[in-house]
């Protein structure tokens, strides 16, 4: 079982709709969770971090965490073509190691 | 805030040469820096963790004599790929921790694309 799992996609969403990205993790002791966005040929850019169960909203982005189910998700409202990218879920394991999922490729169709 | 730079952004070298990549935290002090590599259409793979003033901790399977890491100050870490070969061609990305977010948030540099001929 991979430590952090994501559906690799591609996920296609029409412009203006809600994009939903999902991630599961194996280490039940994990406490810190991150979503990064990576455009082709570029390095990852931090979108959100989440540490507590429930929802955390920042603009059009909402991160959701359910530690009992070992599940973290990212919702993007009012999707824009500029949101087209690969979204990486990452989880802190151990003292400081950031473990990434394989990423979900998202395409927003105008 | 929390800006991380890398230099060079792109390098092409001949097989057998050594290449040094610099990673700098521009507006914060980074107690810990990380080095990753990424192959096309793959996720990031952690190579090593670098703490200022101490030896780097390498991940399993990463040759420490081939990938030399130095973290001489709180704002600078370097990765040297020694005797580079074509299979070392990859996208190398550093990250730094300590930039105003939570204590465990990592901020990434723009990456260095290495091509070994």
JSON list of N, CA and C in Angstrom, two decimals, chain A residues 48-108:
[
{"chain": "A", "resi": 48, "resn": "UNK", "atom": "N", "xyz": [-2.63, 24.98, 0.33]},
{"chain": "A", "resi": 48, "resn": "UNK", "atom": "CA", "xyz": [-3.25, 24.97, 1.66]},
{"chain": "A", "resi": 48, "resn": "UNK", "atom": "C", "xyz": [-2.59, 23.94, 2.55]},
{"chain": "A", "resi": 49, "resn": "UNK", "atom": "N", "xyz": [-2.67, 24.20, 3.83]},
{"chain": "A", "resi": 49, "resn": "UNK", "atom": "CA", "xyz": [-2.30, 23.21, 4.84]},
{"chain": "A", "resi": 49, "resn": "UNK", "atom": "C", "xyz": [-3.51, 23.00, 5.73]},
{"chain": "A", "resi": 50, "resn": "UNK", "atom": "N", "xyz": [-3.60, 21.82, 6.32]},
{"chain": "A", "resi": 50, "resn": "UNK", "atom": "CA", "xyz": [-4.71, 21.54, 7.23]},
{"chain": "A", "resi": 50, "resn": "UNK", "atom": "C", "xyz": [-4.23, 20.57, 8.28]},
{"chain": "A", "resi": 51, "resn": "UNK", "atom": "N", "xyz": [-4.68, 20.80, 9.52]},
{"chain": "A", "resi": 51, "resn": "UNK", "atom": "CA", "xyz": [-4.17, 20.01, 10.63]},
{"chain": "A", "resi": 51, "resn": "UNK", "atom": "C", "xyz": [-5.29, 19.40, 11.48]},
{"chain": "A", "resi": 52, "resn": "UNK", "atom": "N", "xyz": [-6.49, 20.00, 11.42]},
{"chain": "A", "resi": 52, "resn": "UNK", "atom": "CA", "xyz": [-7.60, 19.55, 12.26]},
{"chain": "A", "resi": 52, "resn": "UNK", "atom": "C", "xyz": [-8.72, 18.97, 11.40]},
{"chain": "A", "resi": 53, "resn": "UNK", "atom": "N", "xyz": [-9.46, 18.05, 11.98]},
{"chain": "A", "resi": 53, "resn": "UNK", "atom": "CA", "xyz": [-10.61, 17.48, 11.28]},
{"chain": "A", "resi": 53, "resn": "UNK", "atom": "C", "xyz": [-11.59, 18.59, 10.89]},
{"chain": "A", "resi": 54, "resn": "UNK", "atom": "N", "xyz": [-12.20, 18.43, 9.72]},
{"chain": "A", "resi": 54, "resn": "UNK", "atom": "CA", "xyz": [-13.19, 19.40, 9.28]},
{"chain": "A", "resi": 54, "resn": "UNK", "atom": "C", "xyz": [-12.74, 20.10, 8.03]},
{"chain": "A", "resi": 55, "resn": "UNK", "atom": "N", "xyz": [-13.32, 21.26, 7.80]},
{"chain": "A", "resi": 55, "resn": "UNK", "atom": "CA", "xyz": [-13.06, 22.04, 6.60]},
{"chain": "A", "resi": 55, "resn": "UNK", "atom": "C", "xyz": [-12.21, 23.26, 6.91]},
{"chain": "A", "resi": 56, "resn": "UNK", "atom": "N", "xyz": [-11.40, 23.63, 5.93]},
{"chain": "A", "resi": 56, "resn": "UNK", "atom": "CA", "xyz": [-10.64, 24.88, 6.01]},
{"chain": "A", "resi": 56, "resn": "UNK", "atom": "C", "xyz": [-10.76, 25.56, 4.66]},
{"chain": "A", "resi": 57, "resn": "UNK", "atom": "N", "xyz": [-11.24, 26.81, 4.68]},
{"chain": "A", "resi": 57, "resn": "UNK", "atom": "CA", "xyz": [-11.51, 27.51, 3.43]},
{"chain": "A", "resi": 57, "resn": "UNK", "atom": "C", "xyz": [-10.53, 28.65, 3.22]},
{"chain": "A", "resi": 58, "resn": "UNK", "atom": "N", "xyz": [-10.10, 28.83, 1.97]},
{"chain": "A", "resi": 58, "resn": "UNK", "atom": "CA", "xyz": [-9.24, 29.94, 1.60]},
{"chain": "A", "resi": 58, "resn": "UNK", "atom": "C", "xyz": [-9.60, 30.34, 0.18]},
{"chain": "A", "resi": 59, "resn": "UNK", "atom": "N", "xyz": [-10.42, 31.39, 0.08]},
{"chain": "A", "resi": 59, "resn": "UNK", "atom": "CA", "xyz": [-10.86, 31.81, -1.24]},
{"chain": "A", "resi": 59, "resn": "UNK", "atom": "C", "xyz": [-11.70, 30.75, -1.92]},
{"chain": "A", "resi": 60, "resn": "UNK", "atom": "N", "xyz": [-11.31, 30.36, -3.13]},
{"chain": "A", "resi": 60, "resn": "UNK", "atom": "CA", "xyz": [-12.06, 29.33, -3.85]},
{"chain": "A", "resi": 60, "resn": "UNK", "atom": "C", "xyz": [-11.69, 27.91, -3.43]},
{"chain": "A", "resi": 61, "resn": "UNK", "atom": "N", "xyz": [-10.71, 27.79, -2.56]},
{"chain": "A", "resi": 61, "resn": "UNK", "atom": "CA", "xyz": [-10.22, 26.47, -2.16]},
{"chain": "A", "resi": 61, "resn": "UNK", "atom": "C", "xyz": [-10.75, 26.08, -0.77]},
{"chain": "A", "resi": 62, "resn": "UNK", "atom": "N", "xyz": [-11.15, 24.82, -0.65]},
{"chain": "A", "resi": 62, "resn": "UNK", "atom": "CA", "xyz": [-11.54, 24.27, 0.65]},
{"chain": "A", "resi": 62, "resn": "UNK", "atom": "C", "xyz": [-10.84, 22.93, 0.82]},
{"chain": "A", "resi": 63, "resn": "UNK", "atom": "N", "xyz": [-10.10, 22.80, 1.90]},
{"chain": "A", "resi": 63, "resn": "UNK", "atom": "CA", "xyz": [-9.49, 21.52, 2.24]},
{"chain": "A", "resi": 63, "resn": "UNK", "atom": "C", "xyz": [-10.36, 20.85, 3.29]},
{"chain": "A", "resi": 64, "resn": "UNK", "atom": "N", "xyz": [-10.49, 19.54, 3.18]},
{"chain": "A", "resi": 64, "resn": "UNK", "atom": "CA", "xyz": [-11.28, 18.77, 4.14]},
{"chain": "A", "resi": 64, "resn": "UNK", "atom": "C", "xyz": [-10.42, 17.63, 4.68]},
{"chain": "A", "resi": 65, "resn": "UNK", "atom": "N", "xyz": [-10.47, 17.44, 5.98]},
{"chain": "A", "resi": 65, "resn": "UNK", "atom": "CA", "xyz": [-9.67, 16.39, 6.62]},
{"chain": "A", "resi": 65, "resn": "UNK", "atom": "C", "xyz": [-10.55, 15.51, 7.48]},
{"chain": "A", "resi": 66, "resn": "UNK", "atom": "N", "xyz": [-10.38, 14.21, 7.35]},
{"chain": "A", "resi": 66, "resn": "UNK", "atom": "CA", "xyz": [-11.06, 13.24, 8.18]},
{"chain": "A", "resi": 66, "resn": "UNK", "atom": "C", "xyz": [-10.02, 12.23, 8.64]},
{"chain": "A", "resi": 67, "resn": "UNK", "atom": "N", "xyz": [-9.52, 12.43, 9.83]},
{"chain": "A", "resi": 67, "resn": "UNK", "atom": "CA", "xyz": [-8.43, 11.58, 10.32]},
{"chain": "A", "resi": 67, "resn": "UNK", "atom": "C", "xyz": [-8.90, 10.16, 10.60]},
{"chain": "A", "resi": 68, "resn": "UNK", "atom": "N", "xyz": [-10.15, 10.00, 11.02]},
{"chain": "A", "resi": 68, "resn": "UNK", "atom": "CA", "xyz": [-10.66, 8.65, 11.29]},
{"chain": "A", "resi": 68, "resn": "UNK", "atom": "C", "xyz": [-10.66, 7.81, 10.02]},
{"chain": "A", "resi": 69, "resn": "UNK", "atom": "N", "xyz": [-10.99, 8.43, 8.91]},
{"chain": "A", "resi": 69, "resn": "UNK", "atom": "CA", "xyz": [-11.00, 7.73, 7.62]},
{"chain": "A", "resi": 69, "resn": "UNK", "atom": "C", "xyz": [-9.68, 7.86, 6.88]},
{"chain": "A", "resi": 70, "resn": "UNK", "atom": "N", "xyz": [-8.74, 8.62, 7.42]},
{"chain": "A", "resi": 70, "resn": "UNK", "atom": "CA", "xyz": [-7.43, 8.84, 6.81]},
{"chain": "A", "resi": 70, "resn": "UNK", "atom": "C", "xyz": [-7.61, 9.36, 5.40]},
{"chain": "A", "resi": 71, "resn": "UNK", "atom": "N", "xyz": [-8.36, 10.44, 5.33]},
{"chain": "A", "resi": 71, "resn": "UNK", "atom": "CA", "xyz": [-8.80, 10.98, 4.05]},
{"chain": "A", "resi": 71, "resn": "UNK", "atom": "C", "xyz": [-8.67, 12.49, 4.08]},
{"chain": "A", "resi": 72, "resn": "UNK", "atom": "N", "xyz": [-8.11, 13.05, 3.02]},
{"chain": "A", "resi": 72, "resn": "UNK", "atom": "CA", "xyz": [-8.03, 14.51, 2.90]},
{"chain": "A", "resi": 72, "resn": "UNK", "atom": "C", "xyz": [-8.41, 14.88, 1.47]},
{"chain": "A", "resi": 73, "resn": "UNK", "atom": "N", "xyz": [-9.16, 15.95, 1.32]},
{"chain": "A", "resi": 73, "resn": "UNK", "atom": "CA", "xyz": [-9.60, 16.34, -0.01]},
{"chain": "A", "resi": 73, "resn": "UNK", "atom": "C", "xyz": [-9.42, 17.83, -0.23]},
{"chain": "A", "resi": 74, "resn": "UNK", "atom": "N", "xyz": [-9.49, 18.22, -1.48]},
{"chain": "A", "resi": 74, "resn": "UNK", "atom": "CA", "xyz": [-9.41, 19.62, -1.87]},
{"chain": "A", "resi": 74, "resn": "UNK", "atom": "C", "xyz": [-10.54, 19.91, -2.84]},
{"chain": "A", "resi": 75, "resn": "UNK", "atom": "N", "xyz": [-11.33, 20.93, -2.54]},
{"chain": "A", "resi": 75, "resn": "UNK", "atom": "CA", "xyz": [-12.38, 21.37, -3.43]},
{"chain": "A", "resi": 75, "resn": "UNK", "atom": "C", "xyz": [-11.99, 22.72, -4.03]},
{"chain": "A", "resi": 76, "resn": "UNK", "atom": "N", "xyz": [-12.20, 22.85, -5.33]},
{"chain": "A", "resi": 76, "resn": "UNK", "atom": "CA", "xyz": [-11.94, 24.11, -6.00]},
{"chain": "A", "resi": 76, "resn": "UNK", "atom": "C", "xyz": [-13.27, 24.59, -6.57]},
{"chain": "A", "resi": 77, "resn": "UNK", "atom": "N", "xyz": [-13.76, 25.69, -6.05]},
{"chain": "A", "resi": 77, "resn": "UNK", "atom": "CA", "xyz": [-15.04, 26.22, -6.53]},
{"chain": "A", "resi": 77, "resn": "UNK", "atom": "C", "xyz": [-14.79, 27.16, -7.71]},
{"chain": "A", "resi": 78, "resn": "UNK", "atom": "N", "xyz": [-15.84, 27.31, -8.53]},
{"chain": "A", "resi": 78, "resn": "UNK", "atom": "CA", "xyz": [-15.75, 28.22, -9.68]},
{"chain": "A", "resi": 78, "resn": "UNK", "atom": "C", "xyz": [-14.44, 27.99, -10.44]},
{"chain": "A", "resi": 79, "resn": "UNK", "atom": "N", "xyz": [-14.23, 26.77, -10.87]},
{"chain": "A", "resi": 79, "resn": "UNK", "atom": "CA", "xyz": [-12.97, 26.39, -11.52]},
{"chain": "A", "resi": 79, "resn": "UNK", "atom": "C", "xyz": [-12.68, 27.26, -12.72]},
{"chain": "A", "resi": 80, "resn": "UNK", "atom": "N", "xyz": [-11.40, 27.63, -12.85]},
{"chain": "A", "resi": 80, "resn": "UNK", "atom": "CA", "xyz": [-10.94, 28.46, -13.95]},
{"chain": "A", "resi": 80, "resn": "UNK", "atom": "C", "xyz": [-9.92, 27.67, -14.78]},
{"chain": "A", "resi": 81, "resn": "UNK", "atom": "N", "xyz": [-9.78, 27.99, -16.06]},
{"chain": "A", "resi": 81, "resn": "UNK", "atom": "CA", "xyz": [-8.76, 27.31, -16.87]},
{"chain": "A", "resi": 81, "resn": "UNK", "atom": "C", "xyz": [-7.36, 27.39, -16.25]},
{"chain": "A", "resi": 82, "resn": "UNK", "atom": "N", "xyz": [-7.09, 28.48, -15.53]},
{"chain": "A", "resi": 82, "resn": "UNK", "atom": "CA", "xyz": [-5.78, 28.63, -14.89]},
{"chain": "A", "resi": 82, "resn": "UNK", "atom": "C", "xyz": [-5.57, 27.66, -13.73]},
{"chain": "A", "resi": 83, "resn": "UNK", "atom": "N", "xyz": [-6.64, 26.99, -13.31]},
{"chain": "A", "resi": 83, "resn": "UNK", "atom": "CA", "xyz": [-6.52, 25.96, -12.27]},
{"chain": "A", "resi": 83, "resn": "UNK", "atom": "C", "xyz": [-6.00, 24.64, -12.85]},
{"chain": "A", "resi": 84, "resn": "UNK", "atom": "N", "xyz": [-5.93, 24.53, -14.15]},
{"chain": "A", "resi": 84, "resn": "UNK", "atom": "CA", "xyz": [-5.43, 23.30, -14.78]},
{"chain": "A", "resi": 84, "resn": "UNK", "atom": "C", "xyz": [-3.98, 23.09, -14.39]},
{"chain": "A", "resi": 85, "resn": "UNK", "atom": "N", "xyz": [-3.73, 21.98, -13.72]},
{"chain": "A", "resi": 85, "resn": "UNK", "atom": "CA", "xyz": [-2.39, 21.69, -13.19]},
{"chain": "A", "resi": 85, "resn": "UNK", "atom": "C", "xyz": [-2.44, 20.30, -12.57]},
{"chain": "A", "resi": 86, "resn": "UNK", "atom": "N", "xyz": [-1.31, 19.88, -12.04]},
{"chain": "A", "resi": 86, "resn": "UNK", "atom": "CA", "xyz": [-1.27, 18.66, -11.24]},
{"chain": "A", "resi": 86, "resn": "UNK", "atom": "C", "xyz": [-1.32, 19.06, -9.77]},
{"chain": "A", "resi": 87, "resn": "UNK", "atom": "N", "xyz": [-2.19, 18.42, -9.02]},
{"chain": "A", "resi": 87, "resn": "UNK", "atom": "CA", "xyz": [-2.36, 18.73, -7.61]},
{"chain": "A", "resi": 87, "resn": "UNK", "atom": "C", "xyz": [-1.76, 17.60, -6.77]},
{"chain": "A", "resi": 88, "resn": "UNK", "atom": "N", "xyz": [-0.84, 17.98, -5.90]},
{"chain": "A", "resi": 88, "resn": "UNK", "atom": "CA", "xyz": [-0.12, 17.00, -5.09]},
{"chain": "A", "resi": 88, "resn": "UNK", "atom": "C", "xyz": [-0.60, 17.08, -3.65]},
{"chain": "A", "resi": 89, "resn": "UNK", "atom": "N", "xyz": [-1.00, 15.94, -3.15]},
{"chain": "A", "resi": 89, "resn": "UNK", "atom": "CA", "xyz": [-1.32, 15.80, -1.72]},
{"chain": "A", "resi": 89, "resn": "UNK", "atom": "C", "xyz": [-0.04, 15.38, -1.02]},
{"chain": "A", "resi": 90, "resn": "UNK", "atom": "N", "xyz": [0.23, 15.97, 0.14]},
{"chain": "A", "resi": 90, "resn": "UNK", "atom": "CA", "xyz": [1.45, 15.63, 0.87]},
{"chain": "A", "resi": 90, "resn": "UNK", "atom": "C", "xyz": [1.16, 15.54, 2.36]},
{"chain": "A", "resi": 91, "resn": "UNK", "atom": "N", "xyz": [1.83, 14.61, 3.00]},
{"chain": "A", "resi": 91, "resn": "UNK", "atom": "CA", "xyz": [1.59, 14.31, 4.41]},
{"chain": "A", "resi": 91, "resn": "UNK", "atom": "C", "xyz": [2.92, 14.26, 5.14]},
{"chain": "A", "resi": 92, "resn": "UNK", "atom": "N", "xyz": [2.98, 14.88, 6.31]},
{"chain": "A", "resi": 92, "resn": "UNK", "atom": "CA", "xyz": [4.20, 14.79, 7.12]},
{"chain": "A", "resi": 92, "resn": "UNK", "atom": "C", "xyz": [4.19, 13.44, 7.83]},
{"chain": "A", "resi": 93, "resn": "UNK", "atom": "N", "xyz": [5.29, 12.70, 7.68]},
{"chain": "A", "resi": 93, "resn": "UNK", "atom": "CA", "xyz": [5.43, 11.44, 8.40]},
{"chain": "A", "resi": 93, "resn": "UNK", "atom": "C", "xyz": [6.71, 11.49, 9.23]},
{"chain": "A", "resi": 94, "resn": "UNK", "atom": "N", "xyz": [6.64, 10.93, 10.39]},
{"chain": "A", "resi": 94, "resn": "UNK", "atom": "CA", "xyz": [7.80, 10.98, 11.27]},
{"chain": "A", "resi": 94, "resn": "UNK", "atom": "C", "xyz": [8.04, 12.41, 11.73]},
{"chain": "A", "resi": 95, "resn": "UNK", "atom": "N", "xyz": [9.29, 12.75, 11.94]},
{"chain": "A", "resi": 95, "resn": "UNK", "atom": "CA", "xyz": [9.61, 14.06, 12.50]},
{"chain": "A", "resi": 95, "resn": "UNK", "atom": "C", "xyz": [9.44, 15.19, 11.48]},
{"chain": "A", "resi": 96, "resn": "UNK", "atom": "N", "xyz": [9.77, 14.92, 10.22]},
{"chain": "A", "resi": 96, "resn": "UNK", "atom": "CA", "xyz": [9.75, 16.04, 9.30]},
{"chain": "A", "resi": 96, "resn": "UNK", "atom": "C", "xyz": [9.64, 15.64, 7.84]},
{"chain": "A", "resi": 97, "resn": "UNK", "atom": "N", "xyz": [9.51, 14.37, 7.55]},
{"chain": "A", "resi": 97, "resn": "UNK", "atom": "CA", "xyz": [9.53, 13.93, 6.16]},
{"chain": "A", "resi": 97, "resn": "UNK", "atom": "C", "xyz": [8.18, 14.17, 5.50]},
{"chain": "A", "resi": 98, "resn": "UNK", "atom": "N", "xyz": [8.21, 14.88, 4.37]},
{"chain": "A", "resi": 98, "resn": "UNK", "atom": "CA", "xyz": [7.00, 15.17, 3.61]},
{"chain": "A", "resi": 98, "resn": "UNK", "atom": "C", "xyz": [6.87, 14.12, 2.52]},
{"chain": "A", "resi": 99, "resn": "UNK", "atom": "N", "xyz": [5.80, 13.36, 2.57]},
{"chain": "A", "resi": 99, "resn": "UNK", "atom": "CA", "xyz": [5.57, 12.29, 1.61]},
{"chain": "A", "resi": 99, "resn": "UNK", "atom": "C", "xyz": [4.47, 12.72, 0.66]},
{"chain": "A", "resi": 100, "resn": "UNK", "atom": "N", "xyz": [4.75, 12.62, -0.64]},
{"chain": "A", "resi": 100, "resn": "UNK", "atom": "CA", "xyz": [3.81, 13.07, -1.66]},
{"chain": "A", "resi": 100, "resn": "UNK", "atom": "C", "xyz": [3.04, 11.91, -2.28]},
{"chain": "A", "resi": 101, "resn": "UNK", "atom": "N", "xyz": [1.81, 12.20, -2.65]},
{"chain": "A", "resi": 101, "resn": "UNK", "atom": "CA", "xyz": [1.08, 11.30, -3.52]},
{"chain": "A", "resi": 101, "resn": "UNK", "atom": "C", "xyz": [1.58, 11.47, -4.94]},
{"chain": "A", "resi": 102, "resn": "UNK", "atom": "N", "xyz": [1.07, 10.65, -5.84]},
{"chain": "A", "resi": 102, "resn": "UNK", "atom": "CA", "xyz": [1.55, 10.71, -7.22]},
{"chain": "A", "resi": 102, "resn": "UNK", "atom": "C", "xyz": [0.98, 11.88, -8.00]},
{"chain": "A", "resi": 103, "resn": "UNK", "atom": "N", "xyz": [0.01, 12.57, -7.41]},
{"chain": "A", "resi": 103, "resn": "UNK", "atom": "CA", "xyz": [-0.56, 13.75, -8.05]},
{"chain": "A", "resi": 103, "resn": "UNK", "atom": "C", "xyz": [-1.77, 13.43, -8.91]},
{"chain": "A", "resi": 104, "resn": "UNK", "atom": "N", "xyz": [-2.71, 14.38, -8.96]},
{"chain": "A", "resi": 104, "resn": "UNK", "atom": "CA", "xyz": [-3.88, 14.27, -9.83]},
{"chain": "A", "resi": 104, "resn": "UNK", "atom": "C", "xyz": [-3.81, 15.38, -10.85]},
{"chain": "A", "resi": 105, "resn": "UNK", "atom": "N", "xyz": [-3.86, 14.98, -12.12]},
{"chain": "A", "resi": 105, "resn": "UNK", "atom": "CA", "xyz": [-3.83, 15.98, -13.19]},
{"chain": "A", "resi": 105, "resn": "UNK", "atom": "C", "xyz": [-5.25, 16.48, -13.44]},
{"chain": "A", "resi": 106, "resn": "UNK", "atom": "N", "xyz": [-5.41, 17.78, -13.25]},
{"chain": "A", "resi": 106, "resn": "UNK", "atom": "CA", "xyz": [-6.73, 18.41, -13.40]},
{"chain": "A", "resi": 106, "resn": "UNK", "atom": "C", "xyz": [-6.75, 19.29, -14.65]},
{"chain": "A", "resi": 107, "resn": "UNK", "atom": "N", "xyz": [-7.79, 19.13, -15.44]},
{"chain": "A", "resi": 107, "resn": "UNK", "atom": "CA", "xyz": [-7.98, 19.98, -16.62]},
{"chain": "A", "resi": 107, "resn": "UNK", "atom": "C", "xyz": [-9.34, 20.66, -16.50]},
{"chain": "A", "resi": 108, "resn": "UNK", "atom": "N", "xyz": [-9.33, 22.00, -16.61]},
{"chain": "A", "resi": 108, "resn": "UNK", "atom": "CA", "xyz": [-10.57, 22.77, -16.60]},
{"chain": "A", "resi": 108, "resn": "UNK", "atom": "C", "xyz": [-10.89, 23.16, -18.04]}
]
